[in-house]
Amino acid sequence: MNHTARAAALGAAALLLALSLPGAPASAAEAPRIDLRVLVVTDGGPATAAITAELDGQGTPYTTVDLRQSGRPVIDGAFLADTVNGRPRARFQAVALPNDNPFGAGSAEMAALASYEQTYAIPQVDAYTYARPEAGLQTPKFSGSLDGVRAQVTASGKSGPFGYLAGQVPFEDNSPSVNESYGFLAEPAPGADFTSYVDAPVPGGSGRGSLVGEYRHDGRRDLVVTFVYNQHQQQFRLLARGIVDWLTQGVQLGSSRNYFAVHVDDVFGADDRWDTELNCTPGDVDCPPGQGTPDPIRMTPDDAAYAAQWSKDRKFPLDMAFNGGGSELFREENGGSDPLADRFVADRDDHRWINHTYNHPFLGCVQDVSTVPWTCAKNADGSTRYVSRAEISGQISDNRAWAQRAGLPLVTGELVTGEHSGLKVLPQQPDDNPNLGTALRDNGVTWLGSDNSRDRAQRQVGPSLTVPRHPMNVFYNAGRTSEQVDEYNWIYTRKADGGSGVCENSSVATCLDRPLDLTTGYQDHIVPVESTIALGHVLANDPRPHFIHQSNLAEDRIAYPVLGSVLDAYGALFAENAPVVNLRMADVGGELRSRAAWDSAVDAGRVTGYRVGDTVTVQAPAGVAVRATMPAGSVQRLLLGTAPFGSAYAGRTSGWVSPGLLQDRVTLTLPSAVAAGDVGGSRADVPKPARKLPVPDGAARYVKPGADRH
């Protein structure tokens, strides 16, 4: 009998057996209440830390028991289950352990967990365990580094929890000197009901071995993972959704999607150019006054046409943050003509548009640029001199009026100020311009762009909420690859190698081993590094947009290789049911706002969610929308009738939902095929304790270069 058939047979038999167990429901009317919360037992290792990070990111409630703490709760029957209003309650819908038995031989706690999982059909993930018979596997065919291995989702994985992946699961190999991942490859043990979901070829050998698989035994289900990982590594990021989906059986508080949006700043304006001799940008504040000759970079009509066609071909609209005054200045200097603006206006429906102020001035403190770095000018009494409310308001409204005359489709509540100015910028301006909030209110601005590398959390500024944006390391002052590489070398090489040496004492950047080649360095190094960083954000359920500048779409069009690499890599890794989600700025802001409210309510213990049979009930504080993922076909019960829940993504439906009219909670009905569940069977023997598992430096400490940088 094949594993799939055996699993189905066991599930059906176990259902009948579980109905006769003490504490198990004898009829649908007596079905237990299963609380929608995950129990995470940790020993401090990186694998369970990665799972809790994923639960945090999805907004899924969980309880942690730290085995290292002497005063931790004892895991026994009373800790795991009780009774609510006469109905048996399982307090956790799933269990995540560091390995298949972290408690030791003959542990009463492991016995209690085993009994609990059998009685209430609770799945368990073994976050990182040895391949051994107790985990349903033979002794390993391979033990060692998995760096660079190309694992594969099996047919069972595609039809099961990893159906959102196209097939490949490449393991990172970022540094030849760092051991980044360690694991075991093994085949199922003879007679074991083990179904491999992700496997890999045996390095230097023959055959394949499991890395992630389901082991059904003694009326229990374990997801057995035999490699170590941390929350940042791509192999985990690819599999994280499926691990959580398997744990929750697709009935989950919380949700996850893969987001990517790109803002292009300074459209219609011109950006100053990096000077490869002076190692600064003439015309900008990093060059001493009078040093060098400005040589601005501005897109051409052909560049605009290329951008429109690229967006059509990729089915990926770009968000154009524009300065209408840049076009008017060009017209003044060129006989009233601006072919670039004409081209963009003709293609206006191929892009989304964001107000970036009329002339792109600095809207924080009044800058004193007589020295490098600049400082804030002072009033006579020594206080900081700020740009006025009238100046800020005029920049917003004048640009909005220009867009209306040009017929640009604009969401008037969105704004990105030049250089995110007006918001605090350290060290020169530690506070927001106090005139910014009132100017935003004058113009009805509700969403304000901010720099994620400086101000990651969404926060209130006057009437507006910020939308943090990831800066991409494709520099605003580079239109040619040689300029980009030269500046990159200046920032990321040691003084001994001709660089600035900034990287030598930086907490967020590392130095290059040697300067990049001006001809090949961009394509060979910068493109793969920057696209990997951006893809990491995409895979992290992070809706924050990325931003580049119009100069990067001009001349050598250096942005496209990075953006194309992100989209190509994503397309190769994911199935069609998990497309990249490209939200406009206001929608990103709304998503972040809803998440903040939900996470705050979950952290405060003010969210209650549980399942009884085919019914899921969730109660949250008034005004807080519920974040959930359910099987396809789930519906929301209203006072009169039902309404569809969520939208399809990665084989499930997910989204935000609020109580209906005259309701104080959300009630969802699951499809009938899901309601029966997948319950366990008879009492299991307690597995033998696992030995201490090897953890490479890379899994415990290595974080790929993903810090936001300018």
XYZ file of C-alpha atoms in Angstrom:
710
model
C 0.000 0.000 0.000
C 1.408 3.411 -0.872
C 1.927 6.024 1.826
C -0.925 8.257 0.683
C -3.412 5.412 0.721
C -2.119 4.178 4.056
C -2.447 7.659 5.523
C -6.038 7.906 4.347
C -6.863 4.491 5.732
C -5.255 5.295 9.057
C -7.146 8.591 9.244
C -10.496 6.853 8.695
C -9.744 4.077 11.188
C -8.390 6.513 13.730
C -11.548 8.598 13.507
C -13.639 5.609 14.562
C -11.193 4.727 17.319
C -10.968 8.265 18.661
C -14.732 8.453 18.998
C -14.518 5.732 21.648
C -11.624 7.260 23.619
C -12.311 8.853 27.010
C -12.592 12.573 26.494
C -13.169 12.262 22.757
C -16.526 13.356 21.334
C -19.207 10.689 21.128
C -21.290 12.706 18.684
C -21.146 15.912 16.698
C -23.091 17.659 19.449
C -20.307 16.765 21.914
C -17.392 17.768 19.700
C -14.600 19.308 21.770
C -13.602 22.913 21.615
C -10.159 23.323 20.039
C -8.579 26.676 20.863
C -6.804 28.290 17.912
C -3.425 28.648 19.597
C -0.110 26.853 19.073
C 2.036 25.477 21.886
C 5.734 26.048 21.199
C 8.210 24.198 23.417
C 11.711 25.597 22.945
C 15.196 24.721 24.092
C 16.569 27.991 22.737
C 17.574 26.581 19.365
C 17.226 28.465 16.075
C 14.610 26.125 14.584
C 11.888 26.741 17.176
C 12.872 30.435 17.175
C 12.220 30.470 13.424
C 8.782 28.904 13.896
C 7.802 31.444 16.557
C 9.038 34.237 14.275
C 6.774 32.896 11.530
C 3.818 32.723 13.912
C 4.552 36.298 14.991
C 4.693 37.443 11.381
C 1.408 35.785 10.529
C -0.306 37.079 13.676
C -1.002 33.580 14.993
C -1.472 33.234 18.773
C 0.944 30.897 20.534
C 2.189 30.016 24.002
C 5.891 29.374 24.653
C 7.313 26.977 27.222
C 11.066 27.432 27.578
C 12.760 24.262 28.781
C 15.730 26.307 30.028
C 13.639 28.132 32.640
C 13.356 26.561 36.066
C 9.984 28.132 36.814
C 8.351 27.132 33.555
C 4.889 25.511 33.510
C 4.751 21.737 33.784
C 3.173 20.192 30.711
C 0.541 17.849 32.036
C -3.081 17.032 31.380
C -4.368 20.097 33.227
C -2.036 22.392 31.307
C -3.142 20.975 27.953
C -6.889 20.497 28.349
C -9.846 21.378 30.546
C -13.593 21.921 30.290
C -15.494 25.082 29.307
C -19.252 25.187 29.973
C -19.301 21.418 30.207
C -17.513 20.924 26.892
C -14.007 19.385 26.738
C -11.456 21.948 25.596
C -8.085 21.385 23.951
C -6.126 24.519 24.789
C -3.792 24.202 21.793
C -4.526 23.247 18.204
C -0.929 22.209 17.495
C 2.400 21.547 19.193
C 5.899 22.532 18.059
C 8.810 20.769 19.750
C 12.560 21.265 19.288
C 12.842 17.564 18.320
C 10.788 14.401 18.592
C 11.316 14.145 22.386
C 13.116 16.993 24.168
C 12.086 15.907 27.687
C 14.186 12.814 28.308
C 13.554 9.095 28.737
C 10.377 8.140 30.553
C 9.189 11.753 30.713
C 5.701 12.244 32.123
C 5.467 15.459 30.104
C 6.065 13.643 26.822
C 3.510 11.037 27.834
C 0.984 13.783 28.580
C 1.620 15.376 25.184
C 1.259 12.044 23.406
C -2.061 11.311 25.124
C -3.297 14.845 24.390
C -2.387 14.599 20.715
C -4.131 11.243 20.389
C -7.311 12.353 22.124
C -7.824 15.626 20.295
C -6.085 14.890 16.951
C -3.397 17.491 17.602
C -0.482 17.585 15.114
C 3.129 18.006 16.237
C 6.121 19.401 14.393
C 9.595 18.185 15.314
C 11.426 21.373 14.394
C 14.846 19.746 13.955
C 15.430 16.115 14.779
C 17.711 13.205 14.005
C 16.734 10.793 11.294
C 16.046 7.638 13.312
C 13.373 4.959 13.664
C 11.634 6.857 16.494
C 10.975 9.589 13.910
C 9.897 7.135 11.210
C 13.224 7.165 9.390
C 16.181 4.892 8.854
C 19.609 5.962 10.006
C 20.888 8.754 7.754
C 22.326 8.120 4.324
C 24.012 11.498 4.737
C 24.831 13.800 7.634
C 26.526 17.140 7.109
C 26.375 20.514 5.443
C 23.471 21.137 3.084
C 24.825 24.451 1.782
C 23.936 24.792 -1.897
C 21.746 21.652 -1.992
C 18.713 21.892 -4.249
C 15.899 20.136 -2.431
C 12.614 19.287 -4.120
C 8.971 19.226 -3.085
C 7.676 15.700 -3.681
C 4.382 14.854 -5.345
C 2.876 14.320 -1.879
C 4.218 17.698 -0.767
C 2.658 19.421 -3.763
C -0.706 17.816 -3.136
C -0.328 18.517 0.578
C 1.040 21.407 2.640
C 3.583 22.709 0.110
C 1.330 23.000 -2.923
C 2.096 26.722 -3.210
C 5.674 25.955 -4.292
C 6.710 25.251 -7.861
C 9.048 22.470 -6.776
C 12.589 23.570 -5.979
C 13.761 24.480 -2.480
C 17.334 25.740 -2.897
C 19.474 25.896 0.226
C 21.572 29.017 0.632
C 25.325 29.028 0.250
C 26.249 32.649 0.847
C 29.768 32.189 2.131
C 32.330 29.427 1.557
C 33.735 30.107 5.038
C 30.416 29.803 6.927
C 28.589 26.523 7.516
C 25.013 27.744 7.072
C 22.855 24.637 7.311
C 23.276 21.099 8.626
C 21.006 18.151 8.233
C 20.299 14.475 7.734
C 19.013 12.716 4.629
C 17.264 9.403 5.230
C 14.669 7.072 3.776
C 11.521 5.933 5.660
C 12.091 3.153 8.164
C 10.778 -0.291 7.135
C 7.071 -0.507 7.924
C 6.796 3.130 8.981
C 3.870 5.175 7.699
C 6.086 8.027 6.564
C 5.364 10.371 3.663
C 8.182 12.608 2.503
C 7.130 16.117 1.494
C 10.563 17.599 0.735
C 13.622 15.561 -0.191
C 17.063 16.022 -1.705
C 19.680 13.993 -3.540
C 22.327 12.435 -1.320
C 25.548 14.435 -1.833
C 28.282 12.236 -3.196
C 25.998 9.209 -3.136
C 22.903 7.769 -4.761
C 19.214 8.069 -4.087
C 17.344 10.716 -2.168
C 16.549 11.366 1.452
C 13.736 13.133 3.268
C 14.192 16.585 4.806
C 10.542 17.223 5.701
C 7.941 14.492 6.013
C 4.871 13.319 7.898
C 5.130 10.364 10.261
C 1.848 8.768 11.379
C 2.208 6.479 14.347
C 0.208 5.351 17.351
C -2.674 7.645 16.478
C -0.429 10.706 16.207
C 0.980 12.823 13.397
C 4.463 14.349 13.402
C 5.962 16.677 10.815
C 9.583 15.559 10.926
C 12.189 18.144 9.881
C 15.773 16.864 9.692
C 17.709 20.040 8.935
C 18.459 23.090 11.045
C 17.641 26.636 9.943
C 17.062 30.156 11.156
C 14.217 32.527 10.407
C 16.157 34.486 7.772
C 17.343 31.638 5.564
C 15.576 31.262 2.250
C 14.979 27.514 2.610
C 12.985 28.135 5.779
C 11.184 31.136 4.344
C 10.008 28.972 1.439
C 8.747 26.197 3.704
C 7.455 28.283 6.631
C 3.966 28.763 5.213
C 3.544 25.025 4.691
C 4.841 24.144 8.147
C 2.308 26.452 9.788
C -0.455 25.284 7.443
C 0.281 21.667 8.351
C 0.291 22.523 12.057
C -3.020 24.368 11.945
C -4.618 22.076 9.338
C -5.533 25.216 7.417
C -7.741 26.579 10.220
C -5.731 29.440 11.621
C -5.817 32.861 13.158
C -3.315 34.894 11.163
C -2.368 35.037 7.495
C 0.535 35.361 5.114
C 1.087 36.541 1.549
C 4.132 37.472 -0.486
C 4.270 41.198 -1.256
C 6.401 43.282 -3.624
C 5.849 46.867 -4.714
C 8.382 49.370 -6.075
C 8.198 53.158 -5.789
C 10.203 55.251 -8.243
C 10.994 58.635 -6.661
C 11.746 61.991 -8.347
C 9.858 61.325 -11.587
C 9.906 64.470 -13.831
C 12.806 65.780 -11.754
C 16.533 65.204 -12.106
C 18.953 63.545 -9.670
C 22.494 64.716 -9.022
C 25.278 62.427 -10.230
C 28.047 60.744 -8.226
C 31.496 62.086 -9.054
C 33.921 59.170 -9.305
C 36.943 61.411 -8.733
C 35.645 63.471 -5.820
C 33.746 60.570 -4.203
C 30.767 62.792 -3.514
C 27.755 64.190 -5.376
C 28.187 67.757 -6.694
C 24.987 69.706 -6.235
C 23.981 67.655 -3.210
C 24.873 68.101 0.454
C 27.627 65.457 0.607
C 30.024 67.629 -1.444
C 31.551 70.757 0.118
C 30.026 73.941 -1.346
C 31.450 74.810 -4.743
C 33.204 71.479 -5.195
C 32.651 69.759 -8.539
C 30.195 70.470 -11.313
C 26.650 69.109 -11.136
C 25.755 66.713 -13.949
C 22.117 65.771 -13.349
C 20.479 62.530 -14.476
C 16.982 62.712 -15.999
C 14.938 60.148 -17.843
C 14.195 60.533 -21.560
C 10.943 59.792 -23.410
C 12.476 56.490 -24.536
C 13.149 55.619 -20.893
C 9.519 56.355 -20.054
C 8.283 54.217 -22.949
C 10.575 51.402 -21.821
C 9.183 51.631 -18.277
C 5.619 51.348 -19.535
C 6.411 48.360 -21.728
C 8.378 46.652 -18.961
C 5.424 47.038 -16.595
C 3.055 45.583 -19.195
C 5.348 42.653 -19.978
C 5.911 41.884 -16.315
C 2.307 42.602 -15.314
C 3.881 44.618 -12.523
C 2.926 48.309 -12.240
C 5.492 50.692 -10.800
C 4.483 53.482 -8.419
C 5.743 56.798 -9.829
C 6.428 59.345 -7.064
C 6.478 62.550 -9.100
C 7.514 66.192 -8.822
C 5.444 68.273 -11.228
C 7.755 71.243 -10.679
C 10.561 69.274 -12.289
C 8.626 69.203 -15.539
C 7.795 72.903 -15.329
C 11.467 73.768 -14.738
C 12.457 71.687 -17.761
C 9.869 73.477 -19.889
C 11.194 76.868 -18.776
C 14.688 75.868 -19.862
C 13.632 74.160 -23.103
C 11.209 76.463 -24.892
C 8.083 75.192 -23.147
C 8.577 71.556 -24.184
C 8.936 68.448 -22.011
C 8.723 65.269 -24.123
C 9.385 63.126 -21.029
C 6.294 64.393 -19.235
C 4.275 64.067 -22.438
C 5.309 60.420 -22.765
C 4.517 59.621 -19.137
C 1.148 61.362 -19.313
C 0.286 59.369 -22.453
C 1.149 56.157 -20.554
C -0.345 57.315 -17.263
C -2.620 54.287 -16.870
C 0.348 51.890 -17.019
C 1.613 53.145 -13.660
C 0.363 54.229 -10.255
C 1.101 57.782 -9.130
C 2.146 59.236 -5.760
C 2.492 62.891 -4.772
C 6.203 63.556 -4.091
C 5.794 67.351 -3.587
C 6.062 69.956 -6.328
C 9.769 70.836 -6.241
C 11.260 68.208 -3.911
C 12.590 70.642 -1.249
C 13.821 69.518 2.142
C 10.827 70.029 4.449
C 12.349 69.420 7.869
C 14.586 71.953 9.546
C 16.119 74.713 7.446
C 19.431 73.168 6.360
C 22.763 74.885 6.853
C 24.840 73.321 4.058
C 27.953 75.418 4.588
C 29.616 72.359 6.116
C 29.591 68.620 5.485
C 27.629 67.081 7.076
C 24.883 69.704 7.077
C 23.287 71.013 10.270
C 19.960 72.533 11.243
C 19.864 76.335 11.172
C 18.976 78.014 14.450
C 16.693 80.876 15.409
C 18.012 83.799 17.443
C 16.944 82.076 20.649
C 18.883 78.929 19.736
C 15.849 76.845 18.787
C 15.727 74.877 15.557
C 14.435 76.762 12.536
C 11.870 74.678 10.688
C 10.341 74.932 7.214
C 6.946 76.589 7.612
C 3.504 75.052 7.473
C 2.665 77.228 4.460
C 5.701 76.000 2.501
C 4.932 72.349 3.211
C 1.249 72.753 2.420
C 2.009 74.571 -0.830
C 4.363 71.833 -1.989
C 1.652 69.224 -1.436
C -1.244 71.139 -2.975
C 0.705 72.551 -5.942
C 1.841 69.086 -6.978
C -1.674 67.733 -6.594
C -3.024 70.534 -8.803
C -0.337 69.797 -11.417
C -1.374 66.128 -11.474
C -5.021 67.045 -11.919
C -4.163 69.257 -14.888
C -2.118 66.437 -16.401
C -4.876 63.897 -15.812
C -2.764 61.624 -13.617
C -4.869 59.120 -11.631
C -3.953 60.107 -8.093
C -4.936 58.900 -4.623
C -4.894 62.258 -2.876
C -4.292 60.826 0.591
C -0.858 59.435 -0.346
C 2.329 61.507 0.039
C 6.070 60.910 -0.007
C 8.096 64.007 0.845
C 11.494 64.547 -0.745
C 14.070 62.470 1.174
C 11.237 61.691 3.621
C 11.925 65.189 4.922
C 9.811 66.695 7.635
C 10.182 63.429 9.533
C 12.989 63.127 12.043
C 16.450 62.351 10.666
C 19.342 61.506 12.935
C 21.612 62.925 14.067
C 20.794 66.410 12.782
C 17.021 66.512 13.371
C 15.893 64.216 16.205
C 12.240 65.318 16.036
C 9.624 65.685 13.314
C 9.075 69.161 11.939
C 6.229 70.398 14.179
C 4.681 72.095 11.124
C 4.434 68.825 9.182
C 1.337 67.410 10.880
C -0.727 70.559 10.418
C 0.243 70.791 6.740
C -0.779 67.162 6.244
C -4.140 67.933 7.832
C -4.549 70.969 5.569
C -4.297 68.680 2.557
C -6.132 65.561 3.761
C -3.000 63.367 3.689
C -3.607 60.046 5.424
C -0.573 57.995 4.299
C 2.977 59.365 4.544
C 6.030 57.541 3.194
C 8.937 56.966 5.598
C 12.362 55.320 5.378
C 12.189 51.786 6.782
C 15.933 51.764 7.521
C 15.449 54.726 9.879
C 11.856 54.416 11.053
C 10.562 50.855 10.680
C 7.425 50.997 12.799
C 4.278 52.566 11.420
C 3.473 55.650 13.484
C 1.128 58.612 13.637
C 2.189 61.996 12.242
C -0.641 64.488 12.627
C -3.624 62.930 10.822
C -1.409 60.533 8.853
C 0.079 57.100 9.391
C 3.521 56.402 8.000
C 4.171 53.744 5.374
C 7.774 52.573 5.886
C 9.583 51.882 2.594
C 12.631 49.658 2.050
C 15.503 51.548 0.384
C 17.182 49.510 -2.334
C 20.943 49.659 -2.680
C 20.614 50.998 -6.221
C 21.824 54.534 -5.634
C 19.802 57.645 -6.482
C 22.915 59.345 -7.891
C 23.812 56.630 -10.402
C 22.505 56.274 -13.929
C 25.380 54.143 -15.212
C 26.630 50.825 -13.895
C 30.184 52.171 -13.568
C 28.945 54.954 -11.258
C 26.956 52.504 -9.153
C 29.952 50.189 -8.762
C 32.351 53.040 -8.006
C 30.128 54.393 -5.231
C 29.467 50.877 -3.930
C 33.223 50.325 -3.705
C 33.631 53.650 -1.880
C 31.063 52.624 0.754
C 31.898 48.927 1.107
C 35.699 48.708 0.845
C 38.405 49.399 3.389
C 40.590 52.475 3.326
C 43.515 50.254 2.416
C 41.582 49.233 -0.709
C 40.748 52.808 -1.689
C 37.335 52.991 -0.028
C 35.896 55.277 2.614
C 36.458 52.706 5.346
C 32.934 53.281 6.679
C 32.294 49.558 6.503
C 35.175 48.797 8.871
C 33.316 50.125 11.911
C 29.721 49.580 10.802
C 27.223 47.479 12.732
C 25.003 46.915 9.663
C 27.437 46.470 6.774
C 30.456 44.324 6.031
C 33.433 45.184 3.845
C 34.026 43.598 0.473
C 37.056 41.319 0.248
C 38.253 43.483 -2.629
C 36.842 46.280 -4.797
C 34.363 45.180 -7.463
C 35.348 45.337 -11.102
C 33.791 48.449 -12.682
C 32.677 46.479 -15.744
C 31.431 43.222 -14.246
C 30.848 44.058 -10.586
C 27.295 45.249 -11.016
C 25.917 42.174 -12.741
C 28.119 39.665 -10.932
C 27.825 40.991 -7.377
C 25.422 43.869 -6.782
C 22.473 42.484 -8.750
C 22.441 39.067 -7.005
C 23.034 40.580 -3.561
C 20.364 43.273 -3.848
C 17.793 41.007 -5.480
C 18.354 38.417 -2.736
C 17.769 41.055 -0.061
C 14.565 42.239 -1.748
C 13.354 38.669 -2.274
C 13.933 38.063 1.428
C 11.480 40.868 2.201
C 8.980 39.371 -0.258
C 9.173 35.953 1.402
C 8.826 37.432 4.897
C 5.136 38.406 4.589
C 6.309 42.037 4.564
C 3.991 44.398 2.624
C 6.330 47.405 2.911
C 7.199 48.781 -0.547
C 10.723 49.228 -1.889
C 11.942 52.466 -3.420
C 14.431 53.479 -6.094
C 14.767 56.702 -8.142
C 14.004 57.834 -11.677
C 17.763 58.008 -12.350
C 17.836 54.215 -12.065
C 15.423 53.949 -15.033
C 17.584 56.285 -17.150
C 20.841 55.805 -19.103
C 21.964 52.226 -18.321
C 18.576 51.523 -16.659
C 20.329 49.837 -13.780
C 17.189 49.088 -11.754
C 15.698 46.577 -14.172
C 18.269 43.782 -13.688
C 17.585 43.844 -9.932
C 13.797 44.027 -10.228
C 13.743 41.419 -12.977
C 15.913 39.092 -10.934
C 13.497 39.325 -7.984
C 10.484 38.563 -10.157
C 12.248 35.778 -12.083
C 13.447 34.096 -8.895
C 9.986 34.350 -7.390
C 8.343 32.901 -10.496
C 10.729 29.931 -10.438
C 10.001 29.167 -6.782
C 6.234 29.590 -6.467
C 3.176 28.031 -8.063
C 0.530 30.101 -9.803
C -1.771 29.938 -6.771
C 0.672 32.139 -4.798
C 1.312 35.180 -7.015
C 3.332 38.129 -5.769
C 0.959 40.752 -4.332
C 1.645 44.315 -5.543
C -0.265 46.783 -3.345
C -0.416 50.510 -3.790
C 0.760 52.711 -0.936
C -2.629 53.309 0.724
C -3.355 49.581 0.777
C 0.043 48.856 2.309
C -0.706 51.435 4.991
C -4.093 49.885 5.688
C -2.560 46.414 5.966
C 0.072 47.625 8.433
C -2.563 49.466 10.466
C -4.801 46.400 10.686
C -1.858 44.212 11.647
C -0.789 46.559 14.417
C -4.273 46.543 15.944
C -4.567 42.771 15.643
C -1.086 42.066 17.048
C -1.706 44.396 19.975
C -4.970 42.614 20.795
C -3.340 39.174 20.510
C -0.384 40.193 22.689
C -2.762 41.565 25.321
C -4.733 38.306 25.398
C -7.873 40.020 24.115
C -8.480 37.651 21.188
C -10.373 34.412 21.693
C -10.620 31.935 18.844
C -11.740 28.326 18.820
C -13.218 25.626 16.664
C -16.070 23.258 17.465
C -16.724 20.818 14.633
C -17.310 22.849 11.476
C -17.660 26.187 13.284
C -14.902 28.670 14.067
C -15.673 31.491 16.497
C -13.407 34.490 17.020
C -13.942 37.406 19.368
C -11.662 40.480 19.310
C -11.965 43.984 20.779
C -14.473 46.277 19.095
C -13.024 47.850 15.983
C -10.275 45.233 15.554
C -10.678 43.198 12.382
C -9.954 39.472 12.622
C -6.985 38.125 10.652
C -7.534 34.522 9.597
C -6.776 31.744 7.130
C -9.345 29.043 6.405
C -9.943 26.224 3.928
C -11.388 27.194 0.567
C -15.160 27.399 0.709
C -15.391 28.738 4.263
C -18.132 31.314 4.805
C -19.032 33.882 7.434
C -22.312 33.430 9.255
C -24.437 36.569 9.465
C -27.732 37.162 11.212
C -29.400 36.502 7.887
C -27.545 34.120 5.630
C -23.825 33.917 4.972
C -21.071 35.836 3.167
C -17.906 34.564 1.487
C -14.821 34.774 3.655
C -11.481 36.135 2.435
C -9.862 35.583 -0.938
C -7.860 32.739 -2.413
C -4.121 32.537 -1.855
C -1.727 29.577 -1.781
C -4.550 27.021 -1.718
C -6.410 28.626 1.204
C -8.677 31.615 1.714
C -7.406 34.373 3.948
C -8.055 37.966 4.832
C -9.583 40.382 7.297
C -13.116 39.993 8.575
C -15.261 41.883 11.099
C -18.485 40.914 12.874
C -21.632 41.443 10.876
C -24.494 43.764 11.770
C -25.611 43.336 15.402
C -22.904 40.712 16.009
C -20.072 40.925 18.553
C -17.937 38.121 17.127
C -16.961 36.491 13.863
C -18.418 33.068 13.148
C -17.100 31.057 10.215
C -18.425 27.779 8.839
C -15.889 25.363 7.372
C -16.603 23.150 4.370
C -18.145 19.849 5.374
C -15.131 17.885 4.100
C -12.903 19.687 6.599
C -15.250 19.416 9.553
C -14.517 15.721 10.143
C -10.897 16.623 10.885
C -8.011 14.198 10.913
C -8.013 12.596 14.318
C -5.494 10.294 15.901
C -5.745 6.801 17.244
C -4.491 4.772 20.173
C -2.072 5.756 22.914
C 1.548 6.039 21.759
C 4.683 4.776 23.380
C 6.917 7.590 24.585
C 9.872 7.995 22.181
C 13.421 7.789 23.374
C 15.151 11.096 24.057
C 17.085 12.705 21.260
C 20.766 13.428 21.555
C 22.023 16.989 21.321
C 21.825 17.940 17.665
C 24.635 19.671 15.778
C 23.911 23.292 14.951
C 26.257 25.031 12.503
C 27.361 28.583 13.139
C 25.363 29.659 10.106
C 22.029 28.338 11.374
C 22.448 29.842 14.808
C 24.059 33.144 13.964
C 24.261 33.747 10.246
C 21.937 36.422 8.907
C 22.223 37.017 5.212
C 23.003 40.603 4.253
C 19.480 41.951 4.440
C 19.764 45.046 6.581
C 18.186 48.036 4.946
C 20.884 50.220 3.495
C 21.026 53.350 1.375
